[in-house]
CSV table of C-alpha atoms in Angstrom, one decimal:
chain,number,residue,atom,x,y,z
A,1498,GLU,CA,0.2,0.0,0.0
A,1499,ASP,CA,2.9,2.1,0.2
A,1500,ARG,CA,3.4,5.3,-2.3
A,1501,TRP,CA,7.0,5.5,-3.0
A,1502,TRP,CA,9.1,8.4,-4.5
A,1503,CYS,CA,12.6,7.9,-5.8
A,1504,ALA,CA,13.5,11.4,-6.8
A,1505,ALA,CA,16.3,10.2,-9.1
A,1506,ASP,CA,17.0,10.6,-12.7
A,1507,ILE,CA,15.6,7.4,-14.3
A,1508,GLY,CA,18.9,6.8,-16.5
A,1509,TRP,CA,21.0,6.3,-13.4
A,1510,ILE,CA,21.2,2.7,-11.6
A,1511,THR,CA,19.3,4.5,-8.6
A,1512,GLY,CA,16.6,5.4,-11.2
A,1513,HIS,CA,15.7,2.5,-12.9
A,1514,SER,CA,16.3,0.0,-10.1
A,1515,TYR,CA,14.3,2.2,-7.6
A,1516,ILE,CA,12.1,3.8,-9.6
A,1517,VAL,CA,10.8,0.8,-12.1
A,1518,PHE,CA,12.1,-2.4,-11.2
A,1519,ALA,CA,11.8,-2.7,-7.2
A,1520,PRO,CA,8.8,-0.9,-7.1
A,1521,LEU,CA,6.8,-3.1,-9.6
A,1522,LEU,CA,8.3,-6.4,-8.3
A,1523,LEU,CA,6.6,-5.2,-4.8
A,1524,GLY,CA,3.4,-3.9,-6.4
A,1525,LEU,CA,3.5,-0.4,-4.8
A,1526,THR,CA,2.7,2.7,-6.3
A,1527,SER,CA,5.8,4.5,-7.6
A,1528,ILE,CA,6.0,8.3,-8.4
A,1529,ILE,CA,7.9,9.4,-11.7
A,1530,TYR,CA,8.6,12.8,-11.9
A,1531,GLU,CA,10.4,14.7,-14.8
A,1532,GLY,CA,11.8,18.0,-14.0
A,1533,ALA,CA,14.0,20.1,-11.2
A,1534,ILE,CA,12.9,19.8,-7.5
A,1535,ASP,CA,12.9,23.4,-6.9
A,1536,TYR,CA,11.0,24.7,-10.2
A,1537,PRO,CA,8.7,26.1,-10.7
A,1538,LYS,CA,9.0,26.9,-7.1
A,1539,PRO,CA,11.2,25.8,-4.0
A,1540,ASP,CA,8.2,23.8,-2.6
A,1541,ARG,CA,8.0,21.6,-5.7
A,1542,MET,CA,9.0,18.5,-3.5
A,1543,TRP,CA,6.9,19.1,-0.8
A,1544,GLU,CA,3.9,20.1,-3.2
A,1545,ILE,CA,4.2,16.5,-4.8
A,1546,ILE,CA,4.4,14.6,-1.3
A,1547,GLU,CA,1.3,16.2,0.0
A,1548,ARG,CA,-0.6,15.8,-3.2
A,1549,TYR,CA,0.1,12.1,-3.7
A,1550,GLY,CA,0.5,11.3,-0.2
A,1551,VAL,CA,3.8,9.8,-0.4
A,1552,ASN,CA,5.1,7.4,2.3
A,1553,ILE,CA,8.8,7.0,1.6
A,1554,LEU,CA,10.9,9.5,-0.1
A,1555,TYR,CA,14.4,8.5,-1.4
A,1556,THR,CA,16.8,11.3,-2.7
A,1557,SER,CA,20.3,12.5,-2.7
A,1558,PRO,CA,22.1,14.5,0.0
A,1559,THR,CA,22.9,17.2,-2.8
A,1560,ALA,CA,19.1,17.5,-3.3
A,1561,ILE,CA,18.5,18.0,0.6
A,1562,ARG,CA,21.3,20.7,0.9
A,1563,LEU,CA,19.6,22.4,-2.1
A,1564,LEU,CA,16.2,22.4,-0.4
A,1565,MET,CA,17.8,23.4,2.9
A,1566,LYS,CA,19.0,26.6,1.1
A,1567,TYR,CA,15.4,28.0,0.8
A,1568,GLY,CA,14.9,27.5,4.6
A,1569,GLU,CA,12.0,25.9,6.4
A,1570,LYS,CA,9.0,28.0,5.4
A,1571,TYR,CA,8.6,25.9,2.1
A,1572,PRO,CA,8.1,22.5,4.0
A,1573,GLU,CA,6.2,23.9,6.6
A,1574,SER,CA,3.5,25.2,4.2
A,1575,HIS,CA,2.6,21.7,3.2
A,1576,ASP,CA,1.2,18.5,4.8
A,1577,LEU,CA,3.7,15.8,5.0
A,1578,SER,CA,2.2,13.7,7.8
A,1579,THR,CA,2.1,10.7,5.3
A,1580,LEU,CA,5.7,10.3,5.3
A,1581,LYS,CA,7.0,7.4,7.5
A,1582,ALA,CA,10.5,7.1,6.2
A,1583,LEU,CA,13.2,9.1,4.4
A,1584,GLY,CA,16.1,7.7,2.4
A,1585,THR,CA,19.3,9.1,0.9
A,1586,VAL,CA,21.7,7.8,-1.9
A,1587,GLY,CA,24.4,9.0,-4.1
A,1588,GLU,CA,26.9,10.2,-1.5
A,1589,PRO,CA,27.8,10.3,2.0
A,1590,ILE,CA,25.0,12.7,3.9
A,1591,ASN,CA,26.6,15.3,6.0
A,1592,PRO,CA,25.4,15.5,9.8
A,1593,ALA,CA,23.8,19.1,9.1
A,1594,ALA,CA,21.7,17.7,6.2
A,1595,TRP,CA,20.6,14.8,8.1
A,1596,HIS,CA,19.3,16.6,11.1
A,1597,TRP,CA,17.7,18.9,8.7
A,1598,TYR,CA,16.2,15.9,6.8
A,1599,TYR,CA,15.1,14.2,10.2
A,1600,GLU,CA,13.8,17.2,12.0
A,1601,VAL,CA,12.1,19.5,9.3
A,1602,ILE,CA,10.9,16.9,6.8
A,1603,GLY,CA,10.5,13.9,9.2
A,1604,LYS,CA,9.3,15.8,12.1
A,1605,ASN,CA,11.7,13.5,14.3
A,1606,ARG,CA,9.7,10.5,13.4
A,1607,CYS,CA,11.0,9.1,10.2
A,1608,PRO,CA,14.0,7.2,10.1
A,1609,ILE,CA,16.8,8.0,7.5
A,1610,ILE,CA,17.6,5.1,5.7
A,1611,ASP,CA,21.2,6.2,4.5
A,1612,THR,CA,21.9,3.7,1.5
A,1613,TYR,CA,25.5,2.9,0.4
A,1614,TRP,CA,26.0,0.9,-2.7
A,1615,GLN,CA,27.3,1.1,-6.2
A,1616,THR,CA,26.0,0.4,-10.0
A,1617,GLU,CA,28.4,-2.6,-9.7
A,1618,THR,CA,27.1,-4.1,-6.2
A,1619,GLY,CA,23.4,-4.6,-7.7
A,1620,GLY,CA,21.9,-3.2,-4.7
A,1621,PHE,CA,22.6,-1.7,-1.2
A,1622,THR,CA,25.6,-2.8,0.6
A,1623,ILE,CA,25.5,-0.8,3.8
A,1624,ALA,CA,22.3,0.6,5.1
A,1625,PRO,CA,19.8,0.7,8.1
A,1626,SER,CA,17.1,-2.1,7.7
A,1627,ILE,CA,13.7,-1.3,8.6
A,1628,TYR,CA,12.7,-5.2,8.2
A,1629,LEU,CA,15.8,-6.7,10.2
A,1630,GLY,CA,15.6,-4.3,12.9
A,1631,LEU,CA,16.3,-0.8,12.7
A,1632,PRO,CA,19.6,0.1,14.7
A,1633,ASP,CA,20.1,3.3,16.5
A,1634,LEU,CA,21.0,5.9,13.9
A,1635,LYS,CA,23.9,8.1,13.8
A,1636,PRO,CA,23.8,10.9,11.6
A,1637,GLY,CA,25.9,10.7,8.8
A,1638,SER,CA,26.6,7.0,9.2
A,1639,ALA,CA,25.3,4.3,6.8
A,1640,THR,CA,25.5,1.9,9.7
A,1641,PHE,CA,25.7,-1.6,9.2
A,1642,PRO,CA,26.5,-4.0,6.1
A,1643,MET,CA,23.1,-5.6,4.4
A,1644,PRO,CA,22.9,-9.8,4.7
A,1645,GLY,CA,25.5,-11.4,2.5
A,1646,ILE,CA,27.9,-8.3,2.6
A,1647,GLU,CA,31.3,-8.7,4.4
A,1648,PRO,CA,32.9,-5.1,4.4
A,1649,ASP,CA,36.2,-3.9,5.8
A,1650,VAL,CA,38.6,-0.9,6.1
A,1651,LEU,CA,42.1,-1.7,4.9
A,1652,ASP,CA,45.2,0.5,4.6
A,1653,GLU,CA,47.5,0.6,1.4
A,1654,ASN,CA,49.0,-2.6,2.4
A,1655,GLY,CA,45.8,-4.6,2.9
A,1656,LYS,CA,45.8,-4.5,6.5
A,1657,ARG,CA,42.7,-3.8,8.6
A,1658,VAL,CA,42.9,-0.1,10.4
A,1659,ARG,CA,42.2,0.3,13.7
A,1660,ASP,CA,38.5,1.5,14.6
A,1661,GLY,CA,38.3,5.4,13.9
A,1662,GLU,CA,41.0,5.2,11.2
A,1663,LYS,CA,40.2,5.8,7.6
A,1664,GLY,CA,41.1,3.5,4.8
A,1665,TYR,CA,39.7,1.9,1.7
A,1666,ILE,CA,36.4,0.1,2.3
A,1667,VAL,CA,36.3,-3.2,0.6
A,1668,ILE,CA,34.1,-6.4,0.4
A,1669,LYS,CA,36.0,-9.5,1.2
A,1670,ARG,CA,33.6,-12.3,0.1
A,1671,PRO,CA,31.4,-12.7,-3.2
A,1672,TRP,CA,27.6,-11.5,-2.4
A,1673,PRO,CA,24.2,-11.8,-3.9
A,1674,GLY,CA,24.1,-9.3,-7.0
A,1675,MET,CA,27.7,-8.5,-7.6
A,1676,MET,CA,28.7,-7.9,-11.1
A,1677,LEU,CA,30.7,-10.8,-12.6
A,1678,THR,CA,32.8,-9.0,-15.4
A,1679,VAL,CA,33.0,-5.7,-17.5
A,1680,ASN,CA,31.2,-6.3,-20.8
A,1681,GLY,CA,33.7,-7.7,-23.2
A,1682,ASP,CA,37.0,-7.0,-20.8
A,1683,ASP,CA,37.3,-9.5,-18.2
A,1684,GLN,CA,40.8,-8.2,-17.5
A,1685,ARG,CA,39.7,-4.7,-16.9
A,1686,TYR,CA,37.5,-6.2,-14.3
A,1687,ILE,CA,40.2,-7.8,-12.6
A,1688,ASP,CA,42.4,-4.8,-12.8
A,1689,VAL,CA,40.0,-2.1,-11.5
A,1690,TYR,CA,38.3,-4.1,-8.8
A,1691,PHE,CA,40.7,-6.8,-7.6
A,1692,SER,CA,44.4,-5.7,-8.3
A,1693,LYS,CA,44.8,-3.7,-5.4
A,1694,PHE,CA,44.1,-6.2,-2.8
A,1695,LYS,CA,43.9,-9.8,-3.9
A,1696,ASN,CA,40.8,-11.7,-4.2
A,1697,ILE,CA,39.2,-8.6,-2.3
A,1698,TYR,CA,36.6,-6.2,-4.2
A,1699,LEU,CA,37.7,-2.7,-4.0
A,1700,MET,CA,34.9,-0.2,-3.5
A,1701,GLY,CA,36.9,2.8,-4.4
A,1702,ASP,CA,35.7,4.8,-1.4
A,1703,TYR,CA,37.3,5.9,1.8
A,1704,ALA,CA,35.5,5.0,5.0
A,1705,ILE,CA,36.0,4.9,8.8
A,1706,ARG,CA,34.3,2.0,11.2
A,1707,ASP,CA,33.8,3.4,14.3
A,1708,SER,CA,34.0,1.3,18.0
A,1709,ASP,CA,30.6,0.4,17.5
A,1710,GLY,CA,31.1,-1.0,14.1
A,1711,TYR,CA,29.2,1.8,12.3
A,1712,TYR,CA,30.2,2.7,8.8
A,1713,TRP,CA,31.2,6.1,7.8
A,1714,LEU,CA,31.7,6.8,4.2
A,1715,LEU,CA,34.1,9.6,3.3
A,1716,GLY,CA,33.8,9.7,-0.4
A,1717,ARG,CA,35.9,8.4,-3.4
A,1718,SER,CA,39.5,7.4,-2.7
A,1719,ASP,CA,40.7,9.0,-5.7
A,1720,GLU,CA,39.3,12.5,-4.4
A,1721,VAL,CA,41.5,12.3,-1.4
A,1722,LEU,CA,43.9,15.1,-1.2
A,1723,LYS,CA,47.5,15.0,-0.3
A,1724,VAL,CA,48.3,18.2,1.5
A,1725,SER,CA,51.8,18.7,2.9
A,1726,GLY,CA,51.9,14.8,3.4
A,1727,HIS,CA,48.6,14.5,5.0
A,1728,ARG,CA,45.6,12.7,3.3
A,1729,ILE,CA,42.3,14.6,3.6
A,1730,GLY,CA,39.1,13.4,2.3
A,1731,THR,CA,37.0,16.3,0.4
A,1732,ILE,CA,33.8,15.2,2.4
A,1733,GLU,CA,35.7,16.2,5.7
A,1734,ILE,CA,36.0,19.8,4.6
A,1735,GLU,CA,32.6,19.9,2.9
A,1736,ASP,CA,30.8,18.6,6.0
A,1737,GLU,CA,32.5,21.6,8.0
A,1738,LEU,CA,31.5,23.9,5.6
A,1739,VAL,CA,27.6,23.3,5.4
A,1740,SER,CA,27.7,23.0,9.0
A,1741,MET,CA,27.8,26.8,8.7
A,1742,LYS,CA,24.6,28.6,9.0
A,1743,GLU,CA,25.3,30.6,6.0
A,1744,ILE,CA,26.5,27.7,3.5
A,1745,ALA,CA,24.1,25.5,1.5
A,1746,GLU,CA,26.1,23.4,-0.7
A,1747,ALA,CA,29.9,22.8,-0.9
A,1748,ALA,CA,32.2,21.4,-3.6
A,1749,VAL,CA,36.1,20.8,-2.7
A,1750,PHE,CA,38.7,19.6,-4.9
A,1751,GLY,CA,42.6,20.1,-4.9
A,1752,LYS,CA,44.7,21.8,-7.6
A,1753,PRO,CA,48.3,20.8,-8.0
A,1754,ASP,CA,50.7,22.7,-5.8
A,1755,THR,CA,54.5,22.4,-6.1
A,1756,VAL,CA,55.1,22.8,-2.4
A,1757,LYS,CA,51.8,21.3,-0.6
A,1758,GLY,CA,51.3,18.8,-3.3
A,1759,ASP,CA,47.3,19.8,-3.4
A,1760,ALA,CA,46.0,23.0,-2.6
A,1761,ILE,CA,42.3,23.0,-1.4
A,1762,ILE,CA,39.6,24.6,-3.4
A,1763,ALA,CA,36.0,25.0,-2.3
A,1764,PHE,CA,33.1,26.5,-4.3
A,1765,VAL,CA,30.1,27.2,-2.1
A,1766,THR,CA,26.5,28.4,-2.5
A,1767,LEU,CA,24.8,30.5,0.3
A,1768,LYS,CA,21.5,29.9,1.7
A,1769,ASP,CA,18.6,32.5,1.4
A,1770,GLY,CA,19.2,35.8,3.2
A,1771,TYR,CA,23.1,36.0,3.2
A,1772,GLU,CA,25.3,37.7,0.6
A,1773,LYS,CA,28.8,37.1,-0.7
A,1774,SER,CA,31.5,39.3,1.0
A,1775,SER,CA,35.3,39.1,1.6
A,1776,GLU,CA,34.3,39.2,5.3
A,1777,LEU,CA,32.4,35.9,5.0
A,1778,ILE,CA,35.1,34.2,3.2
A,1779,GLU,CA,37.7,35.1,6.0
A,1780,LYS,CA,34.7,34.0,8.8
A,1781,ILE,CA,34.6,30.6,6.8
A,1782,LYS,CA,38.4,30.1,6.8
A,1783,ARG,CA,38.4,30.9,10.6
A,1784,LYS,CA,36.0,28.3,11.3
A,1785,VAL,CA,37.6,25.7,9.4
A,1786,ARG,CA,41.1,26.7,11.0
A,1787,ASN,CA,39.6,26.6,14.5
A,1788,ASP,CA,37.6,23.2,14.0
A,1789,LEU,CA,39.8,21.1,11.7
A,1790,GLY,CA,43.2,22.7,11.9
A,1791,PRO,CA,45.2,25.0,9.4
A,1792,ILE,CA,46.3,22.3,7.2
A,1793,MET,CA,42.6,22.0,6.0
A,1794,VAL,CA,41.9,25.8,5.4
A,1795,PRO,CA,40.7,26.1,1.7
A,1796,GLU,CA,43.4,28.4,-0.1
A,1797,GLU,CA,40.7,29.7,-2.1
A,1798,ILE,CA,36.6,29.9,-1.5
A,1799,HIS,CA,34.5,30.8,-4.5
A,1800,ILE,CA,31.0,32.0,-3.6
A,1801,VAL,CA,28.8,31.0,-6.8
A,1802,ASN,CA,24.8,31.0,-7.2
A,1803,SER,CA,24.8,27.4,-8.2
A,1804,LEU,CA,27.0,24.3,-8.6
A,1805,PRO,CA,26.8,22.1,-11.7
A,1806,LYS,CA,24.7,18.9,-11.0
A,1807,THR,CA,23.1,16.0,-12.5
A,1808,ARG,CA,19.4,16.1,-12.9
A,1809,SER,CA,19.2,13.7,-10.0
A,1810,GLY,CA,20.9,16.4,-7.8
A,1811,LYS,CA,24.4,15.2,-7.6
A,1812,ILE,CA,27.1,17.9,-7.5
A,1813,MET,CA,29.6,17.2,-10.5
A,1814,ARG,CA,32.9,17.9,-9.0
A,1815,ARG,CA,34.9,16.8,-11.7
A,1816,VAL,CA,33.3,19.6,-13.9
A,1817,ILE,CA,34.1,22.3,-11.5
A,1818,LYS,CA,37.5,21.0,-11.2
A,1819,ALA,CA,38.0,20.8,-15.0
A,1820,VAL,CA,36.6,24.4,-15.7
A,1821,TYR,CA,38.8,25.9,-12.8
A,1822,LEU,CA,42.1,24.4,-14.2
A,1823,ASN,CA,40.9,25.3,-17.8
A,1824,GLN,CA,40.4,21.7,-19.1
A,1825,LEU,CA,37.7,20.2,-21.0
A,1826,PRO,CA,35.0,19.1,-18.6
A,1827,GLY,CA,34.3,15.7,-20.4
A,1828,ASP,CA,30.9,14.3,-20.8
A,1829,ILE,CA,28.2,16.8,-19.4
A,1830,SER,CA,24.9,15.0,-21.0
A,1831,THR,CA,23.6,14.7,-17.6
A,1832,LEU,CA,24.1,18.5,-16.3
A,1833,GLU,CA,21.1,19.8,-15.3
A,1834,ASN,CA,21.9,23.3,-15.7
A,1835,GLU,CA,24.7,24.2,-18.1
A,1836,ALA,CA,24.3,27.9,-16.8
A,1837,SER,CA,26.3,26.8,-13.7
A,1838,VAL,CA,29.2,26.0,-15.5
A,1839,ASP,CA,29.1,29.2,-17.3
A,1840,GLU,CA,29.0,31.1,-14.0
A,1841,ILE,CA,32.1,29.2,-12.7
A,1842,LYS,CA,33.7,30.1,-16.0
A,1843,ARG,CA,33.2,33.6,-15.3
A,1844,ALA,CA,34.3,33.5,-11.8
A,1845,MET,CA,37.7,32.4,-13.0
A,1846,ASP,CA,37.9,35.0,-15.5
A,1847,LEU,CA,37.3,37.6,-12.9
A,1848,ILE,CA,40.1,36.2,-10.8
A,1849,LYS,CA,42.6,36.1,-13.7
A,1850,ASN,CA,41.9,39.7,-14.5
A,1851,ARG,CA,42.0,41.1,-11.1
A,1852,VAL,CA,44.4,43.8,-10.5
A,1853,VAL,CA,46.7,44.0,-7.1
A,1854,ILE,CA,46.8,47.4,-5.7
A,1855,ASN,CA,48.9,47.9,-2.4
A,1856,GLY,CA,49.0,44.3,-1.7
A,1857,LYS,CA,45.3,43.5,-2.2
A,1858,TYR,CA,43.1,42.5,-5.0
A,1859,LYS,CA,40.9,45.0,-6.4
A,1860,GLY,CA,37.5,43.9,-6.9
A,1861,ASN,CA,35.5,40.9,-5.5
């Protein structure tokens, strides 16, 4: 009897698996929506939930942060009482976004099912399970492995890291639904997924397992920055940035630096009611320095109106980095709004054309 809405692009694995196949197999009602979740007004998602009596909402952390930007007035103007569970997918969810989702949308009564998986895994690998007994939830953690999944967190040498230390998340044994090869290229399958650790499947993400056995995902291991000898996950800095009351979204990446290895670059959007200023940028840097330490402070922070995203609401960090470095961004066929890329290009042009007067940049 459930009314389920997976608010993803149907072309992605989340879309066709959880908009089409799973709902039809279970015989429930599946909501299909074509369009942006904040158009024509920022209450589009909440209006659809109210109109169709949606029970379960499944969306991305990026979409949640986008809607946080507009404040609480929009969800509070709609009846969301039919909701009984909230899901997230696509990337780690920041604790600040988790709390907003749980408190503002779920009214402190809807569990948040944070699902960690890949196209290659065929389904969820780590997630809270209502049907197996919902565990205590920790904001930002995907909790525990699903049946048949045996994960671990390893260091560079394939040794299990201590609880609380970051490492590569892997799956140690075959599981239901795992892919068997890469089409037409068995060797590539072996090289990409099984060459780093023999006979162990490499997920390609960094993670931490805490002393209670909960798993915390830190994003792609190839997005980890090496700053002055320190390995830093981009999600760690993004979490800190979006915890600020002024910031709605953040995308962090590294640019090559001959001294540091990587220099930290951040692009952020602001919540409604806040304006771009040099004072705000300095405030952001101070907070990162005080909370995380000087090594984690971004060298540059750029405030823009929007970030490039897929139609399912996932920030395209590789596109931002490519535009910043004056490189070709590659395939952008899934980009929701090409204007966001143009805005980043304009921001870069302004930076290149700034003039130094008395030791300071003229212009913003």
